[in-house]
Amino acid sequence: MSVDGFLQRLRSEGRIVVVGASLAGLRAAETLRAEGFTGTLTLIGDEPYEPYDRPPLSKQVLLGRASAEHTALPRRRAIDAEWRLGVPATGLDMAAKRVRLADGDEVPYDRLLIATGVRARPWPNEAEAGLDGVFVLRTRDDAVALQRRLAEEPRRVFVIGAGFTGSEIASACHERGLPVTVAERGDAPLVGALGGVVGRVAAELQREHGVDLRTGVMVTRLEGDSAGRVRAAHLSDGSEVEADVVVVSLGATRNTEWLAGSGLGAGPRGIACDAGCRAFDIRGIVTDDIFVAGDVARSPHPLFGYQFLSLEHWGNAVSQAEIAAHNMLSDSVDRRPHMWVPAFWSSQFGVSIKSVGVPSMGTEILIAQGALAERRFTGVYGYQGRVIGAVTFDQTRWLEFYQHLIETTAPFPPPFPTVDRRSDGQRPLPADFPDPSVPTHGPTVTLSGYSPADRRITFTPGRH
Amino acid sequence: MRLVVDLNRCQGYAQCAFLAPDVFAMHGDESLLYNPDADEAQREYVERAVAACPVQAILVDQVETPAGAAAGAATSAQEAPRER
């Protein structure tokens, strides 16, 4: 049978299975139908809910302005799918082309899309993580539980980790009038994503809003009371913070365990794929029938030195899903590369923070417009003499311009005078990203206690 | 009715907050908060907001998604195109 004949049969009566029923899985399914796929489409999801949107969970939901049960994603079109929800995939047989499910079922496929995403990294000490009042925030169920507890007006909320999610949670607590403490191992909030210059602005923003922000500290232990409810957190500087709600915001872990032993190139850093979303097997050979999209994917980006980027971005999930779906149904010459320029947003303490490109590759930052002190500015990141990323605090409308500079590898510092020149913008500053070799970004083990009996090991997982 | 705003696109023009204030609200100068599951009675206002958005960032359901359509294992969602 010719290749064309195969594709024709695939399009008309093939079997496509999508593992992961969230944003990427849904948008891929819609694209498959939009491109004329009329065969059998199966969507498999571990959560019992149809695809829903996650960004509102740490924003309007925590503020009580939307319900966690009602963030289901609107549909662009009918997808006429077979839904297998509430049943995680547990294995993949690449040779037999079958996905194994937790209920023992096996689903055969001609083309497979993996969009299993990430999950919240739990507090590493299981007993402490199991204390009543200790939460993570990733899923709809997490948000329902946390929102319910916040409504009970806890005396203090303690947030571990000041990345985007942790900072948004702190912002929501502040707005609800709840006392909140944030502990961050780095020198400032958001420092891993945006560097120290911008991180210091984020720190001021938190402190000005009454957040008890502790930086450069680690949480060594969560303490419960006799009823198994969390009552305090102990910090590496010897201090103790009493809190009846603890939210663990230590980033995410990729959902790839179910692929262990399958022969697919999947691991803790995600699933490597080519720019056309085809997954690599462990031999480094690209597969023809397995595609990847969304948070779980790692794909090379031509604009950023062909580095394999793994992006937990909403827009990346949409874009990569559309590309993957298109390529699943296409001949090699008709395939498209996934070349979405990374972009994300966050909303905290009334400020809209947005970014394009890859700021964390930047070694320098130049405040091109506005001023850090005003919390309204555009920061441009430079890497080896070119513009590599940009961030805005309440200056969204400028971002597109800088995206164009990134796409065209414009020189850094930008040679033009900016329209809104301030003292901040005269010269580039070191962007001040944490040294990746220091503990902030790698896993660490700390030992505490003197006598052998109370010697304690605390494992803090790495972030990537 | 379900809706989602692509906040990468949103530039805070606030047209939606003006046209459908019970669904969209500015939060600070440029951040937008919205109700992803707006009351059906808001449809007319929301559709005006969709049309007015300068960056076309608002997506509303293009098909009816009956409650529970995708719930439960091995059910097939029958989505009928909605009359527009």
XYZ file of C-alpha atoms in Angstrom:
548
model
C 0.000 0.000 0.000
C 1.340 3.411 -0.869
C 1.987 6.012 1.787
C -0.785 8.151 0.298
C -3.191 5.268 0.517
C -2.292 4.771 4.151
C -2.911 8.404 5.012
C -6.214 8.365 3.207
C -7.337 5.306 5.138
C -6.070 6.846 8.374
C -8.039 10.003 7.770
C -11.248 8.224 6.920
C -11.302 5.189 9.174
C -8.194 5.250 11.338
C -8.060 5.108 15.111
C -6.535 8.056 16.933
C -6.083 7.945 20.676
C -5.319 11.043 22.737
C -3.995 10.403 26.241
C -4.595 13.481 28.365
C -7.975 15.214 28.362
C -6.987 18.748 29.224
C -6.318 21.839 27.134
C -3.826 20.246 24.707
C -5.823 17.033 24.297
C -9.058 18.887 23.606
C -7.581 21.363 21.130
C -5.802 18.525 19.310
C -9.067 16.579 19.049
C -10.839 19.616 17.624
C -8.066 20.175 15.107
C -8.158 16.538 13.991
C -11.853 16.836 13.209
C -11.400 20.262 11.642
C -8.808 18.775 9.300
C -11.210 16.116 8.148
C -10.405 13.132 10.343
C -13.532 10.950 10.352
C -12.191 7.832 12.058
C -12.457 6.799 15.708
C -11.208 9.343 18.220
C -10.685 8.355 21.845
C -9.814 10.772 24.631
C -8.376 9.299 27.800
C -8.135 11.355 30.992
C -7.183 10.464 34.551
C -9.512 13.064 36.041
C -13.253 12.347 35.925
C -13.974 15.739 34.361
C -14.169 16.915 30.818
C -11.386 19.306 29.771
C -11.281 22.396 31.943
C -9.157 25.505 32.166
C -6.535 25.689 34.908
C -5.320 29.325 34.998
C -8.520 30.553 36.703
C -7.944 28.098 39.566
C -5.225 30.218 41.151
C -6.895 33.522 40.286
C -10.653 34.153 40.053
C -11.512 30.839 41.725
C -9.402 31.583 44.821
C -10.880 35.057 44.900
C -14.342 33.510 45.005
C -15.328 35.134 41.699
C -15.698 31.881 39.787
C -16.388 28.320 40.781
C -13.725 25.645 40.486
C -16.388 23.229 39.228
C -17.201 25.517 36.327
C -14.090 26.204 34.320
C -14.822 23.640 31.597
C -13.288 24.765 28.334
C -15.542 26.002 25.562
C -15.534 23.844 22.439
C -14.503 25.161 19.075
C -16.394 22.398 17.324
C -17.985 19.007 17.874
C -15.367 16.299 18.238
C -17.540 13.183 18.360
C -15.123 11.414 20.646
C -15.187 8.322 22.749
C -14.394 9.646 26.222
C -12.567 7.533 28.780
C -12.505 9.840 31.766
C -11.435 9.030 35.294
C -9.288 6.188 33.954
C -5.548 6.848 33.869
C -3.411 5.273 31.167
C -0.997 2.872 32.809
C 1.103 1.570 29.965
C 2.032 1.703 26.324
C 2.854 -1.190 24.030
C 4.565 0.468 21.093
C 4.899 -2.729 19.070
C 1.253 -3.739 19.409
C 0.132 -0.079 19.255
C -2.024 -0.263 22.340
C -2.544 1.920 25.394
C -3.253 0.110 28.633
C -5.726 1.632 31.047
C -6.010 1.385 34.825
C -9.263 -0.565 34.523
C -7.502 -3.284 32.525
C -8.822 -2.202 29.159
C -6.505 -1.800 26.192
C -7.140 0.754 23.483
C -5.573 0.168 20.064
C -4.393 3.081 17.957
C -3.004 3.918 14.546
C -1.798 7.293 15.777
C -1.281 8.253 19.410
C -1.049 11.725 20.922
C 0.404 12.006 24.401
C -0.669 15.124 26.278
C -0.531 13.910 29.860
C 0.827 17.189 31.196
C 2.261 17.691 34.642
C 1.065 17.402 38.199
C 1.859 19.448 41.265
C 5.007 18.353 43.020
C 3.891 17.243 46.461
C 5.628 18.023 49.730
C 8.351 15.369 49.844
C 7.655 14.182 53.373
C 4.579 12.004 52.944
C 3.439 12.086 56.555
C 3.686 15.871 56.623
C 2.054 16.170 53.204
C -0.854 14.139 54.546
C -1.612 16.541 57.398
C -5.016 18.122 57.247
C -4.638 21.651 55.917
C -1.719 20.920 53.557
C -2.636 21.557 49.920
C -1.232 21.712 46.439
C -2.952 23.572 43.624
C -3.121 22.080 40.177
C -6.436 20.354 39.601
C -10.067 21.272 39.930
C -10.337 19.100 43.047
C -7.311 20.857 44.577
C -8.948 24.218 43.934
C -12.292 23.159 45.397
C -10.593 21.946 48.572
C -8.334 24.978 48.963
C -11.080 27.483 48.203
C -13.335 25.814 50.776
C -10.622 26.033 53.425
C -9.827 29.669 52.637
C -13.527 30.473 53.021
C -13.278 29.246 56.612
C -10.932 32.174 57.263
C -7.821 30.462 58.522
C -5.670 32.476 60.899
C -2.667 32.302 58.569
C -1.882 30.755 55.205
C 1.659 29.574 54.611
C 2.803 29.264 51.002
C 5.910 27.242 50.197
C 7.551 28.523 47.029
C 7.210 31.943 45.392
C 6.978 30.975 41.752
C 3.997 32.146 39.726
C 1.448 29.863 41.352
C 2.693 30.523 44.886
C 2.715 34.271 44.289
C -0.805 34.202 42.823
C -2.035 32.238 45.828
C -0.436 34.794 48.158
C -2.086 37.572 46.172
C -5.523 35.922 46.442
C -5.062 35.408 50.208
C -4.094 39.039 50.638
C -7.189 40.125 48.732
C -9.374 37.944 50.880
C -7.908 39.632 53.926
C -6.080 36.514 55.096
C -2.665 36.853 56.713
C -0.168 35.059 54.509
C 3.473 34.049 54.806
C 5.493 33.022 51.771
C 8.745 31.089 52.075
C 11.065 31.036 49.079
C 14.454 29.416 48.862
C 15.694 31.868 46.235
C 16.435 35.514 46.880
C 13.124 36.768 45.528
C 9.802 35.626 44.083
C 9.763 34.666 40.380
C 13.553 34.706 40.333
C 13.887 31.478 38.378
C 11.655 32.700 35.568
C 12.483 36.400 35.442
C 15.782 36.913 37.283
C 16.777 38.979 40.290
C 16.196 42.469 38.896
C 12.520 41.740 38.253
C 12.317 39.402 41.237
C 13.156 42.292 43.572
C 10.192 44.222 42.174
C 7.962 41.209 42.796
C 9.293 41.030 46.357
C 8.486 44.692 47.018
C 5.043 44.156 45.553
C 4.374 41.320 47.996
C 5.741 43.138 51.040
C 3.863 46.318 50.224
C 0.661 44.305 50.238
C 1.402 42.964 53.670
C 2.687 39.550 52.670
C 5.169 38.185 55.176
C 7.752 37.190 52.557
C 10.741 35.171 53.737
C 13.428 34.649 51.125
C 16.616 32.636 51.226
C 15.000 30.120 53.556
C 13.880 26.540 53.264
C 11.047 24.847 55.027
C 12.539 22.042 57.058
C 9.412 20.582 58.589
C 5.658 20.868 58.801
C 4.262 20.215 62.231
C 0.816 18.843 62.979
C -1.255 18.863 66.146
C -2.606 15.781 67.901
C -5.653 15.766 65.624
C -3.457 15.562 62.523
C -4.025 19.143 61.471
C -1.098 21.230 60.358
C -0.223 23.889 62.914
C 3.204 25.266 62.032
C 6.047 25.313 59.560
C 9.665 25.249 60.646
C 12.217 27.138 58.599
C 15.926 26.659 58.001
C 16.728 29.930 59.779
C 15.360 28.406 62.968
C 12.102 30.294 62.920
C 8.640 28.853 63.153
C 5.461 30.126 61.499
C 2.094 29.128 62.875
C -0.406 28.486 60.106
C -3.495 26.372 59.686
C -3.296 26.215 55.909
C -0.111 25.335 54.012
C 0.009 25.454 50.231
C 2.915 23.630 48.629
C 3.875 25.399 45.392
C 7.073 23.693 44.398
C 6.443 23.460 40.696
C 5.382 20.446 38.742
C 6.396 16.928 37.832
C 5.833 15.489 34.378
C 3.341 12.686 34.026
C 5.528 10.161 32.269
C 5.698 7.303 34.786
C 3.070 5.351 32.860
C 5.502 5.168 29.944
C 8.272 3.506 31.941
C 9.605 0.504 30.073
C 7.634 1.343 26.933
C 10.740 2.223 24.954
C 9.581 5.784 24.432
C 12.060 8.549 25.277
C 10.121 9.667 28.333
C 11.464 10.624 31.724
C 11.282 13.159 34.531
C 12.072 15.989 32.128
C 9.236 15.085 29.801
C 8.995 13.374 26.454
C 11.470 14.487 23.833
C 10.003 15.105 20.417
C 11.094 16.713 17.167
C 9.840 20.116 16.057
C 6.994 18.300 14.327
C 5.826 16.841 17.688
C 6.869 13.250 16.876
C 8.161 11.506 19.989
C 11.652 10.051 20.190
C 12.143 6.504 21.377
C 14.926 5.701 23.814
C 17.266 4.967 20.925
C 16.890 8.547 19.779
C 14.910 7.508 16.703
C 11.822 9.517 16.011
C 8.574 7.540 15.940
C 6.088 7.763 13.090
C 2.916 7.189 15.018
C 3.401 8.748 18.456
C 3.063 12.490 18.908
C 3.413 14.718 21.964
C 1.959 18.090 22.912
C 1.624 20.413 25.871
C 3.402 20.567 29.213
C 4.777 17.032 28.947
C 6.603 17.678 25.653
C 10.182 18.823 25.161
C 10.899 20.033 21.683
C 13.777 21.795 19.950
C 13.212 25.447 19.136
C 15.147 26.878 16.182
C 14.952 30.401 17.573
C 16.618 29.417 20.825
C 19.632 27.494 19.595
C 17.552 24.363 18.947
C 17.418 23.834 22.672
C 14.833 21.336 23.798
C 12.341 23.543 25.551
C 9.783 22.223 27.930
C 7.141 24.870 28.437
C 4.335 24.820 30.943
C 2.511 27.552 29.105
C -1.164 27.720 28.197
C -0.473 29.090 24.727
C 2.143 26.439 24.069
C -0.365 23.694 24.827
C -2.834 25.136 22.316
C -0.297 25.763 19.598
C 1.579 22.487 19.968
C -1.676 20.521 20.024
C -2.767 22.086 16.751
C 0.581 21.357 15.115
C 0.658 17.788 16.433
C -2.882 17.114 15.201
C -2.113 18.518 11.782
C 1.095 16.497 11.503
C -0.606 13.292 12.624
C -2.706 13.426 9.481
C -0.029 14.719 7.120
C 2.633 13.490 4.781
C 6.183 14.514 5.715
C 6.295 17.378 3.203
C 3.054 18.808 4.564
C 4.109 18.726 8.191
C 4.617 21.944 10.093
C 7.170 22.811 12.750
C 6.099 23.933 16.201
C 7.761 27.334 16.432
C 5.542 29.137 18.883
C 7.418 31.898 20.687
C 7.086 31.154 24.407
C 4.696 33.508 26.158
C 2.954 33.503 29.504
C 1.026 35.737 31.813
C 0.411 36.072 35.498
C -1.819 38.320 37.473
C -0.894 39.156 41.035
C -1.408 42.049 43.439
C -3.362 43.849 40.725
C -0.436 43.787 38.289
C -0.486 42.059 34.938
C 2.853 40.348 34.366
C 3.533 39.059 30.884
C 6.514 37.659 29.123
C 7.651 36.527 25.680
C 10.729 34.656 24.568
C 12.978 32.886 27.043
C 13.993 35.420 29.710
C 15.873 32.760 31.669
C 18.405 32.488 28.826
C 19.133 36.190 29.274
C 22.305 37.326 30.950
C 21.422 41.011 30.907
C 18.277 43.041 31.260
C 17.521 46.539 30.081
C 14.506 48.453 31.296
C 13.412 49.814 27.947
C 10.292 51.617 29.076
C 8.741 52.686 32.333
C 10.523 52.269 35.636
C 11.029 49.440 38.103
C 10.052 51.716 40.974
C 6.692 52.418 39.370
C 5.910 48.693 38.915
C 5.122 49.554 35.330
C 7.902 48.741 32.948
C 9.186 46.695 30.047
C 12.336 44.692 30.631
C 14.280 43.349 27.657
C 16.592 40.384 28.132
C 19.804 40.045 26.171
C 21.834 36.965 25.377
C 25.037 37.057 23.372
C 24.220 40.403 21.834
C 20.651 39.637 20.818
C 17.213 40.142 22.284
C 16.080 36.816 23.757
C 13.109 37.692 25.951
C 10.977 40.458 27.374
C 8.766 41.011 30.376
C 6.157 43.647 31.071
C 4.560 44.782 34.301
C 1.323 46.528 33.291
C 2.704 47.387 29.868
C 1.161 44.584 27.855
C 0.704 46.543 24.692
C 4.424 46.847 24.150
C 5.055 43.144 24.300
C 4.211 42.389 20.684
C 6.892 44.804 19.535
C 9.505 42.991 21.589
C 8.244 39.649 20.372
C 9.033 40.861 16.879
C 12.561 41.770 18.004
C 12.995 38.278 19.433
C 11.701 36.651 16.257
C 14.071 38.658 14.117
C 17.070 38.156 16.458
C 17.425 41.908 16.886
C 20.636 43.139 18.538
C 20.869 43.721 22.272
C 20.903 46.329 23.649
C 18.283 47.576 21.190
C 19.954 50.382 19.172
C 16.933 52.666 19.018
C 16.027 55.279 21.602
C 12.881 54.180 23.418
C 9.844 56.401 23.578
C 9.796 56.488 27.313
C 13.388 56.822 28.382
C 14.066 56.774 32.115
C 17.135 56.461 34.218
C 16.570 52.706 34.558
C 16.863 52.270 30.834
C 20.204 53.843 30.097
C 22.223 50.666 30.248
C 21.827 46.930 30.602
C 22.115 45.374 34.054
C 23.018 41.797 34.878
C 19.707 39.919 34.752
C 20.754 38.101 37.909
C 19.349 34.637 37.375
C 20.307 32.171 40.081
C 23.362 30.089 39.345
C 21.930 26.780 38.186
C 24.631 24.969 40.125
C 23.485 26.269 43.498
C 20.826 24.439 45.480
C 17.876 26.621 44.471
C 17.586 24.720 41.255
C 18.863 21.284 42.098
C 17.673 18.712 44.551
C 19.223 18.989 47.974
C 19.344 16.885 51.053
C 19.766 18.590 54.386
C 20.557 16.885 57.659
C 19.426 18.210 60.983
C 19.445 17.070 64.601
C 22.430 16.073 66.752
C 21.765 12.759 68.387
C 21.307 9.729 66.127
C 17.725 9.469 67.373
C 16.591 12.813 66.074
C 18.790 12.930 63.031
C 16.504 13.975 60.207
C 16.921 13.992 56.467
C 15.005 16.514 54.448
C 14.908 16.014 50.736
C 13.974 19.008 48.674
C 13.425 18.085 45.065
C 15.013 20.032 42.240
C 13.113 22.347 40.017
C 13.345 22.332 36.310
C -22.302 29.442 28.630
C -18.653 28.540 28.625
C -15.964 30.963 27.697
C -12.231 31.347 27.864
C -10.000 34.340 27.253
C -6.610 33.880 25.661
C -4.745 36.084 28.106
C -1.608 35.961 25.987
C -3.591 37.988 23.471
C -5.515 40.157 25.901
C -4.041 43.627 26.125
C -6.423 45.058 28.651
C -8.534 47.232 26.344
C -11.445 46.576 28.731
C -14.099 46.568 26.015
C -15.485 43.316 27.432
C -15.652 44.741 30.946
C -17.655 47.633 29.524
C -20.030 45.524 27.405
C -20.554 42.580 29.755
C -19.664 43.876 33.217
C -21.269 40.921 35.006
C -18.898 38.512 33.275
C -15.674 40.466 32.731
C -13.965 42.794 35.174
C -10.663 44.590 35.169
C -8.536 43.820 38.166
C -5.930 46.496 38.448
C -5.026 48.479 35.336
C -4.450 45.653 32.880
C -5.447 42.324 34.426
C -8.729 40.769 33.431
C -10.859 38.480 35.550
C -13.818 36.716 34.012
C -16.385 34.104 34.866
C -15.630 31.046 32.689
C -19.198 29.778 33.136
C -21.367 32.801 32.534
C -25.082 32.712 33.014
C -27.008 31.986 29.807
C -28.833 35.279 30.302
C -25.517 37.013 29.639
C -25.117 35.552 26.157
C -26.107 38.657 24.264
C -23.681 40.819 26.242
C -20.903 38.293 25.985
C -21.334 38.035 22.225
C -21.055 41.784 21.976
C -17.854 41.588 23.992
C -16.512 38.829 21.715
C -17.174 40.996 18.681
C -15.741 44.140 20.233
C -12.498 42.684 21.575
C -9.752 44.455 19.585
C -7.459 41.412 19.800
C -10.205 38.772 19.430
C -9.116 36.990 22.578
C -12.492 35.680 23.768
C -13.678 32.221 22.779
C -17.193 31.039 23.570
C -18.687 27.616 22.972
C -19.292 26.980 19.308
C -21.311 23.836 20.029
C -23.775 22.820 22.676
C -22.076 20.722 25.320
C -24.859 19.100 27.283
C -24.109 18.691 30.955
C -22.411 15.390 31.584
C -21.681 14.852 27.897
C -18.141 13.887 28.621
C -18.643 12.470 32.081
C -18.242 8.822 32.810
C -16.271 6.205 30.963
C -16.930 5.078 27.436
C -19.727 7.484 26.697
C -19.835 9.228 23.400
C -20.515 12.913 23.500
C -23.154 13.899 21.016
C -22.563 17.515 20.317
C -24.984 19.200 17.984
C -23.993 22.399 16.245
C -25.648 25.307 17.909
C -27.781 27.606 15.832
C -26.196 30.985 15.610
